[in-house]
XYZ file of C-alpha atoms in Angstrom:
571
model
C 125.787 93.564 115.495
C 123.770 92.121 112.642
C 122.558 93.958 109.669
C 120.771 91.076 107.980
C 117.303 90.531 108.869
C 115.958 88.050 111.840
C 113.970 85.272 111.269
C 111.170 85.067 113.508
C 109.056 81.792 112.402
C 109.880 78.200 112.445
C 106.894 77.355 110.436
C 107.565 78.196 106.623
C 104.388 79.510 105.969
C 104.509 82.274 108.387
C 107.688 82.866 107.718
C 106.808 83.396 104.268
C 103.889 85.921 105.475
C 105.948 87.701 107.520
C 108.282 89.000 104.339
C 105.937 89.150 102.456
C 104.396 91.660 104.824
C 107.519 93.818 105.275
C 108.706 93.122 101.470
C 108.489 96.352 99.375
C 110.279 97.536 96.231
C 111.742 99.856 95.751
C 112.394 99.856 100.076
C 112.452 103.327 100.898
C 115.754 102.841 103.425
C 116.131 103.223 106.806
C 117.798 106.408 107.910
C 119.813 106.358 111.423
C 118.185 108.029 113.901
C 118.886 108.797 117.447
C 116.599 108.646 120.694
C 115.941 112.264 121.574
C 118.517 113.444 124.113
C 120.976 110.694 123.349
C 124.494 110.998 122.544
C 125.970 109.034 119.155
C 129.305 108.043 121.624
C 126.375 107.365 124.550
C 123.692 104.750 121.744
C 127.223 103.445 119.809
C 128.559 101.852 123.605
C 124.975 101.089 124.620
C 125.076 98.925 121.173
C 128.339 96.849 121.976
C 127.190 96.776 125.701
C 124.137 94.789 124.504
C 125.995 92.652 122.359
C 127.630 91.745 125.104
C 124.778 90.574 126.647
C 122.467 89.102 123.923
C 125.226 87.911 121.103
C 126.292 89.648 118.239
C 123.652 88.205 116.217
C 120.589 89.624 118.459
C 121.439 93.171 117.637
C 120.066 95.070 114.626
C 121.105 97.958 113.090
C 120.014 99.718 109.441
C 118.598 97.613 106.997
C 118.039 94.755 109.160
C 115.847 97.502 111.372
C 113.329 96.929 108.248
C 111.019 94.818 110.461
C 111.316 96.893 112.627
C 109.082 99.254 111.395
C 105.176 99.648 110.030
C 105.022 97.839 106.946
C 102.196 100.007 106.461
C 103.337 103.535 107.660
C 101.967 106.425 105.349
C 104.424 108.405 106.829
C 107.383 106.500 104.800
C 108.723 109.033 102.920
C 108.365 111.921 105.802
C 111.578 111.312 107.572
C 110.392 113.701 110.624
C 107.111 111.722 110.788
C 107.969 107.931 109.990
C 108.813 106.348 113.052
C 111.904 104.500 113.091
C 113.824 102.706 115.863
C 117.797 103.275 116.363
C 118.067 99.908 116.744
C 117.011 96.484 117.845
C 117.549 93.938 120.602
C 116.113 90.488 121.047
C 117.233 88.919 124.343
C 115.992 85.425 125.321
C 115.949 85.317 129.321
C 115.028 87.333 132.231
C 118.513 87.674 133.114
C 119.064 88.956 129.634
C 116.493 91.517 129.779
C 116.919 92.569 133.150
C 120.797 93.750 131.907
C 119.418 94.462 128.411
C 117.341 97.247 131.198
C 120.249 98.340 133.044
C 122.083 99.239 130.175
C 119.201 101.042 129.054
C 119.238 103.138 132.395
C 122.486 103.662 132.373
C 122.553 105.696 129.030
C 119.428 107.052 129.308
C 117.685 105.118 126.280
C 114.671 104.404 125.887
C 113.224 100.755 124.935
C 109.753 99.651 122.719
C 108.910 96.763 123.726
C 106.605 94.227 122.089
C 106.220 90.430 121.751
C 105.998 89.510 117.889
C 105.268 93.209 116.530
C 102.175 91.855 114.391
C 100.149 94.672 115.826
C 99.394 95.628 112.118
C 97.126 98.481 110.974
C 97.880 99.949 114.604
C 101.958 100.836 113.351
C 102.766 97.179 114.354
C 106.351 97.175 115.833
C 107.264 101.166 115.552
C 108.254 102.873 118.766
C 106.043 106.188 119.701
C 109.732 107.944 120.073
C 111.962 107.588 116.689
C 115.518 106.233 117.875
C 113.896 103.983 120.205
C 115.383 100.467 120.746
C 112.903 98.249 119.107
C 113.247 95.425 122.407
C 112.166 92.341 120.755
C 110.920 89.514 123.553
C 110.086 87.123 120.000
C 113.178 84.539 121.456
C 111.526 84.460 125.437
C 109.069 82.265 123.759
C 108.701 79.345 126.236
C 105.136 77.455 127.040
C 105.772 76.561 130.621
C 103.164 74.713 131.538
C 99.008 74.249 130.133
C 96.579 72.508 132.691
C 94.155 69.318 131.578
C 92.497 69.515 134.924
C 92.073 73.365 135.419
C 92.159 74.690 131.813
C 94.819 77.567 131.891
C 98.245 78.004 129.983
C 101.146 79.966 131.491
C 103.036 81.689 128.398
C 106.497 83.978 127.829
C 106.088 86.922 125.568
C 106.855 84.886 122.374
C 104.415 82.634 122.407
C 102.264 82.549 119.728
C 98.737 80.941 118.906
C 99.799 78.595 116.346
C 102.775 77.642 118.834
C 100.096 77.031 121.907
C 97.585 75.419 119.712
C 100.290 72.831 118.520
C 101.761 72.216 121.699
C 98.113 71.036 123.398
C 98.083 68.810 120.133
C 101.062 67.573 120.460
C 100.677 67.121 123.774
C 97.617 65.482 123.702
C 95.962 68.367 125.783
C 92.164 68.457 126.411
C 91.487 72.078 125.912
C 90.828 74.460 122.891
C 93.181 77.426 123.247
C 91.435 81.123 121.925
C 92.601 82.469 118.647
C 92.887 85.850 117.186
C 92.037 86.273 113.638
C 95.760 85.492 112.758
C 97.393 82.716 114.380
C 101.267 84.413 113.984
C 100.421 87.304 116.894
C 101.767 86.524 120.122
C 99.071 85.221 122.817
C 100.660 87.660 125.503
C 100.759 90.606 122.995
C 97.189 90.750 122.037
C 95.930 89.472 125.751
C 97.794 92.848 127.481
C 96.889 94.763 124.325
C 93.234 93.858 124.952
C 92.691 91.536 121.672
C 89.515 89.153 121.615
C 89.304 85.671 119.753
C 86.147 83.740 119.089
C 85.503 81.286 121.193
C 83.888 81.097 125.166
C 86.902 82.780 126.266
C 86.830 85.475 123.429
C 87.635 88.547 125.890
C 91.332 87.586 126.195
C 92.354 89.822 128.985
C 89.444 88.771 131.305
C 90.923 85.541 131.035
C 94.190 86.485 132.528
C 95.028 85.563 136.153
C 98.886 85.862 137.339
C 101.790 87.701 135.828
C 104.912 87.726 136.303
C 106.444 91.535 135.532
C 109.911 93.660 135.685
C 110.007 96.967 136.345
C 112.227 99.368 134.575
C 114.407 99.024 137.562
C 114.716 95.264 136.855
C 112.809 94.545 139.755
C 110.733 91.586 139.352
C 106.995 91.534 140.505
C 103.836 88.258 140.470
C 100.703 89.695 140.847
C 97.942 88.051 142.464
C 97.830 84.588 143.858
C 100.970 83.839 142.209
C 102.918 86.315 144.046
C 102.558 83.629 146.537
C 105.225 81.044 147.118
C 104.022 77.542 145.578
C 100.565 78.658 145.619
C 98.070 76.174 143.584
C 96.255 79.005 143.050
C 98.712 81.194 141.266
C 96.595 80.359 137.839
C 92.779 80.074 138.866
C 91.779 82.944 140.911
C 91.920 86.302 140.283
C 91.366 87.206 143.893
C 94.480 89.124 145.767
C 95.364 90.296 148.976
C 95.076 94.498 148.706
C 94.358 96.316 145.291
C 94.648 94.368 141.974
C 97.159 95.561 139.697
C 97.236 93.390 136.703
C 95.468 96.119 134.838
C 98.329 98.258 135.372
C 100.039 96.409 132.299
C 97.018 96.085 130.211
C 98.315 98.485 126.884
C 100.959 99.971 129.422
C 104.408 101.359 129.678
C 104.551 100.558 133.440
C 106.296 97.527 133.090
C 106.910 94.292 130.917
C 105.258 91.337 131.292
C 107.101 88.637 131.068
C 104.806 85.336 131.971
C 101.037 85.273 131.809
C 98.624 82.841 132.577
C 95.656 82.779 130.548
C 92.184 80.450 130.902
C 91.432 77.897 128.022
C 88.250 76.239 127.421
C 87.352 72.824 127.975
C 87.623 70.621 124.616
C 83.786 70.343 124.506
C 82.100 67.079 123.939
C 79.821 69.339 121.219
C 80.555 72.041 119.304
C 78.096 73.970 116.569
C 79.245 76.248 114.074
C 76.402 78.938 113.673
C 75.483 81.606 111.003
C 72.565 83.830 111.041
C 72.578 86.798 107.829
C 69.827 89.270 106.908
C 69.925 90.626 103.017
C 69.368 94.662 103.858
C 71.479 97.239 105.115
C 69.251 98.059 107.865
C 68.518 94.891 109.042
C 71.592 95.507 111.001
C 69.159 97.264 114.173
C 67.221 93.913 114.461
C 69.914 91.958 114.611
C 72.275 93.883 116.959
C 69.089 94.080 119.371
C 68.130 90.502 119.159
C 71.461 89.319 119.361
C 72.516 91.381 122.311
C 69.760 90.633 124.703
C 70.858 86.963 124.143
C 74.583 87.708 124.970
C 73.245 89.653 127.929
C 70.562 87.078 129.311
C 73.356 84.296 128.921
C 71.773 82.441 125.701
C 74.723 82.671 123.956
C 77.820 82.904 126.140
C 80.588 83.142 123.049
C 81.421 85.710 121.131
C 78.870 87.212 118.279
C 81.198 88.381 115.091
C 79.318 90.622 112.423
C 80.479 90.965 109.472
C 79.734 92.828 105.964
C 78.827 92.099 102.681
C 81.943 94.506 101.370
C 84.271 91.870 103.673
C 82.911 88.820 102.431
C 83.588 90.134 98.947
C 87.322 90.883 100.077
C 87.608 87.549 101.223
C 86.536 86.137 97.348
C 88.259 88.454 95.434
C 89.256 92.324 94.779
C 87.687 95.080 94.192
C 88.217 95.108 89.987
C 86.663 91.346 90.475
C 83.399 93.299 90.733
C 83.688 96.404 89.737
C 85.637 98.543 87.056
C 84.279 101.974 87.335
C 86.030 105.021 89.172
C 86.046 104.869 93.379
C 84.623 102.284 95.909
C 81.853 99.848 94.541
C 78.587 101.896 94.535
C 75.591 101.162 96.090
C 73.594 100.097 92.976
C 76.583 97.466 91.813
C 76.030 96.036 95.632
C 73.076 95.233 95.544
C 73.314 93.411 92.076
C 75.814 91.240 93.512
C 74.293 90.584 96.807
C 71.603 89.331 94.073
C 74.292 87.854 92.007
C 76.048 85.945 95.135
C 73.075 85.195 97.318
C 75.446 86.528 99.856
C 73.304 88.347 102.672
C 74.508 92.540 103.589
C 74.843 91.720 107.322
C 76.122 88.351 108.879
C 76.513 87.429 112.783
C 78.939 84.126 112.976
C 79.638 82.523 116.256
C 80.214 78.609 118.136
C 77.920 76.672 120.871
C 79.954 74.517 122.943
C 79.458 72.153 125.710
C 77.309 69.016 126.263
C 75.428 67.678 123.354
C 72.105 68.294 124.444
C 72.864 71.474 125.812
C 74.060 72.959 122.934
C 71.495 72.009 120.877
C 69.003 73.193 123.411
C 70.824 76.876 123.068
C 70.134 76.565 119.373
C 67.145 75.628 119.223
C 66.204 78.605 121.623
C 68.375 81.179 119.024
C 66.183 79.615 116.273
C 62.779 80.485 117.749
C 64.503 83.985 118.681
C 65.508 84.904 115.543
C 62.278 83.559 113.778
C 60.165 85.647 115.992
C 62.757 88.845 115.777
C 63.757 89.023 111.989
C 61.503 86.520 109.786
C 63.374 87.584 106.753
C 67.017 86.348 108.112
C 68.153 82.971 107.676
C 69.931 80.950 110.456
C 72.424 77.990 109.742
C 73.831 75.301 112.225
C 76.477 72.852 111.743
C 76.785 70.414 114.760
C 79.809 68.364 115.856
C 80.137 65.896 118.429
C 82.724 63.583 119.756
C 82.043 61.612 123.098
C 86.082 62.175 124.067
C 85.902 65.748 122.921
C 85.665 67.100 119.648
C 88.999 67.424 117.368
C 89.389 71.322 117.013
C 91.457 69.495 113.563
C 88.288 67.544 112.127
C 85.848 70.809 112.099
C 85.961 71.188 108.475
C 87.372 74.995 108.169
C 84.314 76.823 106.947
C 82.903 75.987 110.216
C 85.736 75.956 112.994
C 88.733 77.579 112.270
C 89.500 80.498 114.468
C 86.162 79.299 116.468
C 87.371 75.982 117.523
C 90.879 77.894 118.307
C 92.430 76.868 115.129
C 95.030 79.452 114.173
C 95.607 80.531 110.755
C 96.231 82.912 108.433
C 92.932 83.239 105.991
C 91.943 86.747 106.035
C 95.691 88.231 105.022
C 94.127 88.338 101.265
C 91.594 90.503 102.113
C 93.990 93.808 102.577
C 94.479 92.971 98.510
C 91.369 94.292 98.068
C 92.086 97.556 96.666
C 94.991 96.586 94.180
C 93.895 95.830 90.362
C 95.341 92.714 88.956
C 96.799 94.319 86.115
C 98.772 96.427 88.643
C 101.986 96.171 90.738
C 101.247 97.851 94.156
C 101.487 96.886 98.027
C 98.205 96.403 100.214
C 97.979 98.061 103.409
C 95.160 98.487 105.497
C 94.282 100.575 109.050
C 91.756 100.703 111.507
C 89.879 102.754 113.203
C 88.115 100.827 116.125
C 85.335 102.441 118.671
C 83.862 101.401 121.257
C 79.910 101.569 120.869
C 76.980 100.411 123.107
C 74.487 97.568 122.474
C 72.541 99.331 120.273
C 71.110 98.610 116.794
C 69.729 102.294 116.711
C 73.419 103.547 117.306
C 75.116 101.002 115.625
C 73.173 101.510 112.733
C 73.610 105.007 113.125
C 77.309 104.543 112.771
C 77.375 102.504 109.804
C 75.533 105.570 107.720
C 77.229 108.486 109.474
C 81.141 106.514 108.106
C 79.752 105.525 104.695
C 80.213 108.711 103.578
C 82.902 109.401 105.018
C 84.729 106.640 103.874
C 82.981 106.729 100.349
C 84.568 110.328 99.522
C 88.168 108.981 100.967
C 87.785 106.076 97.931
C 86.956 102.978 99.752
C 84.241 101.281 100.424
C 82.410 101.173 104.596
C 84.394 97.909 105.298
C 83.065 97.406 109.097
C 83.070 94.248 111.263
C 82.400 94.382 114.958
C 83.036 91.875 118.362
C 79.719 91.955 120.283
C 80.327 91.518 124.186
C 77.645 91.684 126.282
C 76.603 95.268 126.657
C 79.251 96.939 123.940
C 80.640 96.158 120.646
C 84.122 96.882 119.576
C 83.639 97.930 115.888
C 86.533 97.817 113.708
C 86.364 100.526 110.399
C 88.734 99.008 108.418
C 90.397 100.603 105.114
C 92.740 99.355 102.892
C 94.789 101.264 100.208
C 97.995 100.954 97.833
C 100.676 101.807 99.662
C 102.248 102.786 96.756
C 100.140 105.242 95.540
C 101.079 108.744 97.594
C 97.115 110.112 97.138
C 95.732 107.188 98.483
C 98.372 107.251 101.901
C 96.484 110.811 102.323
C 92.792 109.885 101.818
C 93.969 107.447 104.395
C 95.206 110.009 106.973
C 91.910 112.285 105.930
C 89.821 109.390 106.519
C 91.427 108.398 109.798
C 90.355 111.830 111.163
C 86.863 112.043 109.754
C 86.571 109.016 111.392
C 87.734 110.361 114.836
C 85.470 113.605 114.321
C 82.650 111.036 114.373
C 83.251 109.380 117.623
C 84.542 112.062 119.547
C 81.153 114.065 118.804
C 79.219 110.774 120.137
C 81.369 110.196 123.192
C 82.679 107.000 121.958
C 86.131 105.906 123.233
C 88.833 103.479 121.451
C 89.919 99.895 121.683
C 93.570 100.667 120.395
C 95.533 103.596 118.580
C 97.678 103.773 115.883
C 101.406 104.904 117.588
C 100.706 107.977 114.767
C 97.567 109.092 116.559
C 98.168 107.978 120.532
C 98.432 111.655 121.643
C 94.942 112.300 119.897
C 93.138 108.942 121.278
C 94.276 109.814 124.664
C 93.036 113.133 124.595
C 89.506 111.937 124.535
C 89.576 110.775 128.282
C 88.987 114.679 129.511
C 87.518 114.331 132.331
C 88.469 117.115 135.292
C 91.307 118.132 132.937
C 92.707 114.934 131.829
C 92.900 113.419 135.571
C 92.867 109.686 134.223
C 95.898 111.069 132.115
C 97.797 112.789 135.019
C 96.923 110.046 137.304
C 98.786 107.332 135.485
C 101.917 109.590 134.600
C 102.494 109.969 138.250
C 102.855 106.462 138.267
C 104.696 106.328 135.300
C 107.249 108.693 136.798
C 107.312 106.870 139.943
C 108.408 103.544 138.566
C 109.968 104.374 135.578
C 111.900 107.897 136.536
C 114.483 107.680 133.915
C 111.572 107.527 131.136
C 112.955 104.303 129.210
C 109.750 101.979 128.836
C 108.058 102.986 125.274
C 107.325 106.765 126.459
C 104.299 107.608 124.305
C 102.457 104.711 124.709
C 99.177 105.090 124.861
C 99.714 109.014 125.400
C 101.543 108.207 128.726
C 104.468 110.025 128.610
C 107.465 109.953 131.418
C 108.367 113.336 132.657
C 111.730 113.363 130.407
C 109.438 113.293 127.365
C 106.504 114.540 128.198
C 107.477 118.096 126.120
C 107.086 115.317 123.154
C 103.039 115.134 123.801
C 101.355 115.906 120.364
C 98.027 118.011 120.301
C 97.234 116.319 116.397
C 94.788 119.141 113.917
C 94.747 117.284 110.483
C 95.291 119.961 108.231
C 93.745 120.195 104.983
């Protein structure tokens, strides 16, 4: 077994930002910890068992279990709340992880799996259940095949954007794969964990067709279409013979996924970059309402990003760049430097593609929208054409980037918000992310029911949200000093002042942090938790010795289910 750390990126750069990430001294260490239940004799023969499978050098134990855990954690120092695996495994076949399973079973140990563990903000690759194996699918990172004529990839676990976006270029392919925000996440990870990118095919998991799963059992299972033998239709139709279970593994513990196909979009012959900002807080109503109806009556068919005037200050600089005083940046200084900058409060970014005249058609429509809706905003487009298809490569970055699925890594400065220059510390930053409606009256309402909130927690309302077509998934971001132990519990506070706020308004989440599962769960009450009970049956069914991440998502297998957290922040 190894106790030196993996590496986990070919390309220096991401390499680089992965230590970086992780990187933190003094390191508090990592403490051995068993799975609950577990024998040391039982996990110690487990260990060589897996070496036996997966090499010596695909085991991790101790300090090498550093990346292993959430680089941002403000539990570090709590050794009966930090969440720590017992050890990791990284096996690079379906043969290996089907045995990497039955050893598993056989000792009664439970797995957390993941594909590249850059789930950050959300506890990235912690397990739910300290003494967990961390089951690292990083290595089962082949591209097996993306389609010219029908516009789909089919991807292992490891997979990330940056890898898919340079094998189409490499390979000459004519479509523009969807990117998340940072190109090193894996494009299986954030598809099953309900991610979104920025292009036509933003809504990542809507774009899924086949997969290809084992069971706990190490049972192996094709959904849909491609459950059928040589089926040309394993990739382009969602369509299937009796019930459709794909969303069985969407943010699951059922199973793991272990190929996915996912739809790309054409490399359009036209592509506009398009910006439309408004200078006042509460411009934020017209805007939502304008731009919604247009998502919903099919104007604009790509994803609508909104972002702040606090975020496009992270993005420039940090917080002492602008303002020296005591807490977040008050209102007053704001508004002198949305003066100062010319920089509007509210901004809505998002991309036209498709035939020339088309697209500028759609923008010309948006234009005498947004004219007649909010006079006072100002709209921006930046058109690019290319008879043969437009370069995603030759969209200057300011306008392409993430939205002609160009992966990279721009907005990992912004958690540096909060640290002074003059000071050693280490950024981390969290999110808490409803689910809202539509609506610039409630959206707006949001934004000055969290302000507060966040204001008297020390940071500033840092919100951004990814408008669909009748919802928005907001994202309350907060960053802090890791280093500084009152800051880790305004964090915590803040987290549940947060949650206070939606659960009054009936507002659901788009992902929890493994701390707070139990407590995000909880929320779907209806007839006594039946959506809860209804997948644990399932759970049990499939999965009866309780090894697949028990905890996810509050689902807990019957062996752990006495493990179920009912979370009070106390004061």
């Amino acid at each position: 077994m190894s106790t030196t750390l993996p590496d986990t990126y070919p390309d220096p750069e991401y390499e680089a930002a992965h230590v970086a990430t992780y990187e933190r001294e003094p390191r508090h260490p990592i403490v051995p910890v068993l799975p609950p239940g577990v024998r040391e004799s039982d996990f110690a023969q487990a260990i060589q068992d897996f070496i036996g499978v997966v090499g010596q050098d695909a085991v991790f134990v101790n300090e090498a279990l550093s990346d292993y855990i959430d680089p941002y954690d403000v539990h570090e120092h709590e050794e009966g709340k930090r969440k720590v695996p017992g050890a990791a495994v990284c096996p690079q076949s379906i043969s290996q992880l089907k045995s990497v399973l039955q050893i598993a079973n056989k000792y009664a140990i439970p797995v957390w799996t993941f594909s590249r563990g850059k789930n950050l903000g959300y506890g990235g690759p912690a397990p739910r259940v300290s003494g967990s194996v961390a089951l690292d699918l990083h290595r089962m990172n082949k591209i097996i095949e993306v389609s010219d004529e029908f516009h789909y990839a089919v991807v292992e676990p490891g997979v990330t954007f940056i890898d898919l976006y340079n094998y189409c270029v490499e390979n000459k392919k004519k479509v523009w794969p969807s990117t998340a925000s940072l190109g090193w996440g894996s494009v299986m990870g954030n598809t099953l964990d309900r991610g979104m990118g920025f292009g036509l095919a933003y809504c990542h998991h809507q774009n899924l067709a086949g997969l290809e799963v084992m069971l706990a059992d190490g049972d192996l299972v094709r959904t849909g279409q491609f459950g059928i033998s040589n089926s040309p239709n394993a990739f382009l139709s969602k369509f299937t013979f009796g019930p459709s279970v794909e969303g069985l593994f969407l943010q699951s513990n059922l199973g793991i996924v272990t190929k996915m196909s996912i739809w790309l979009t054409p490399q359009p012959q036209a592509f506009m970059s398009c910006t439309f900002g408004m200078p006042e807080f509460d411009d934020l109503e017209v805007m939502v309402d304008a731009f919604g109806e247009m998502k919903r009556n099919g104007t604009i068919s790509s994803l609508v990003w909104f972002t702040s005037l606090i975020e496009t200050l992270c993005i420039s600089g940090r917080r002492d760049d602008y303002w020296t005083g005591e807490g977040p940046v008050p209102d007053w200084r704001l508004e002198e430097l949305r003066h100062e900058t010319g920089f509007g409060h509210w901004y809505a970014r998002w991309g036209l593609y498709g035939p020339r005249r088309v697209v500028q058609a759609q923008f010309d429509e948006i234009k005498d929208v947004m004219e007649k809706r909010a006079p006072t905003g100002t709209i921006t487009g930046a058109l690019y054409t290319n008879d043969d298809g437009v370069v995603a490569a030759d969209v200057p970055l300011e306008h392409g980037s993430m939205f002609v699925g160009l992966p990279q890594l721009w907005s990992l400065p912004l958690i540096n918000w909060p640290i002074p220059k003059d000071k050693a510390g280490k950024a981390a930053h969290g999110d808490y992310a409803p689910v809202i409606p539509s609506s610039g009256r409630l959206l707006l309402e949001w934004m000055k029911a969290t302000k507060p909130i966040c204001e008297a927690n020390g940071v500033e309302l840092m919100a951004d949200f990814f408008m669909h077509e009748r919802h928005v998934v907001l994202m309350n971001m907060f960053t802090w000093d890791q280093t500084d132990p009152e800051q880790k519990r305004n964090m915590e506070r803040l987290y549940y002042g947060l949650h206070e706020e939606s659960k009054k308004r009936g507002y659901g989440m788009y992902r929890a942090h493994v701390n707070h599962m139990d407590l995000i769960a909880g929320l779907n009450d209806f007839n006594g938790h039946a959506y809860n009970r209804f997948v644990e049956r399932i759970k049990d069914a499939l999965d009866p010795n309780g090894i697949l991440s028990p905890g996810k998502q509050g689902v807990w297998p019957h062996r752990f289910r006495h493990l179920r957290e009912t979370q009070e922040f106390k004061k």
